[in-house]
Amino acid sequence: MPPGFFEPGFDVAPTFTFAAMYMIDTHTHLYLEDFKEDMDAVLQRAKEAGVEKFYLPNIDSSSIDAMLQLELQYPGVCMAMMGLHPCSVKEDYKEELKMVEEWLGKRKFAAVGEIGLDYYWDQSFVAQQKEAFHLQIEWALHYNLPIVIHSRNSMQDCIDIVRQYQKGKLRGIFHCFGGTMDEAKQIMDLNFLMGIGGVVTYKKAGLAELLKEIPLNSLVLETDAPYLTPVPFRGKRNEPSFLTYVADTIATVKNCSSVEVIQVSTDNALKLFNT
């Protein structure tokens, strides 16, 4: 999700030194050109901040090579997903989906993602987005993989589609959750998780207040790097080391320790991805 959608204002600095635990960035686009020049330094800063594993959602055919190369370069650290992003569903979506299907049949991926619906940028291909979403959910069930859902301005439609398939085996994350409490309850009823990133530090977003009512066992941490940079780094490139600001903000609004946020969110992610 591109930056600039919310306004900053919730400034929380890290107050805890992470030691015998680690965080997982469940959604980060580290394979993009934004990180080409300093990947080793980015991952070193992440490690120093306590972030040790990174899940890479695919976008479309143009991102596959770079994503898989990064996974090969950092085995067991960078974990690739496979899917077609709804914003990449255009005239050639059937060819793009065919490539996703072929890759899913070739090897194991961490998840089917990033998939879903996006009504914010362009609604010209909504019908095709829904077709692609349905199909990729079916593939996830076939391969027993979780799904990672993009639901910008389309939360209820995404929930309704997931509900059609939820017979106890479908699992996954509503990435960059920013919905209502009613939508959060529906997601929890479906046994899905909500991905929380830099938006929680934006005062005007209202997400921090909402999280007071959502249990930690329904949350995972994410950055969506290089997008959605948390306060106090708005305007700069986001990176996984900034996940400390997300964890501390959640701890503040939920009146618990950063230790608890990290332990529970990491456990949630490990269970989801079976790692």
PDB file of C-alpha atoms in Angstrom, residues 1 5 23 26 46 51 53 88 112 118 125 136 157 159 165 191 199 212 221 241 245:
ATOM      1  CA  MET A   1       0.000   0.000   0.000  1.00  0.00           C
ATOM      2  CA  PHE A   5      -2.952   7.617   2.904  1.00  0.00           C
ATOM      3  CA  MET A  23       9.959 -10.245  15.695  1.00  0.00           C
ATOM      4  CA  THR A  26       4.985 -10.766   7.987  1.00  0.00           C
ATOM      5  CA  ALA A  46      16.601  -5.290  11.386  1.00  0.00           C
ATOM      6  CA  VAL A  51      13.544  -8.638  13.515  1.00  0.00           C
ATOM      7  CA  LYS A  53      12.411 -13.269   9.592  1.00  0.00           C
ATOM      8  CA  SER A  88      -1.966  -5.853 -11.130  1.00  0.00           C
ATOM      9  CA  VAL A 112      -0.580 -17.295  -1.494  1.00  0.00           C
ATOM     10  CA  ASP A 118      -8.505  -2.867  -4.252  1.00  0.00           C
ATOM     11  CA  PHE A 125     -11.331  -4.476 -13.235  1.00  0.00           C
ATOM     12  CA  GLN A 136      -6.222 -17.961  -5.726  1.00  0.00           C
ATOM     13  CA  ASP A 157     -16.273  -7.700   0.137  1.00  0.00           C
ATOM     14  CA  ILE A 159     -14.525 -10.774   4.262  1.00  0.00           C
ATOM     15  CA  TYR A 165     -14.570 -20.678   1.573  1.00  0.00           C
ATOM     16  CA  ASN A 191     -10.098 -17.401  12.481  1.00  0.00           C
ATOM     17  CA  VAL A 199      -0.544   2.987  10.417  1.00  0.00           C
ATOM     18  CA  LYS A 212      -7.717  -1.682  22.590  1.00  0.00           C
ATOM     19  CA  LEU A 221       3.329  -7.409  12.907  1.00  0.00           C
ATOM     20  CA  SER A 241      13.944  -2.262  11.799  1.00  0.00           C
ATOM     21  CA  TYR A 245       7.865   1.407  16.783  1.00  0.00           C
TER      22      TYR A 245
END
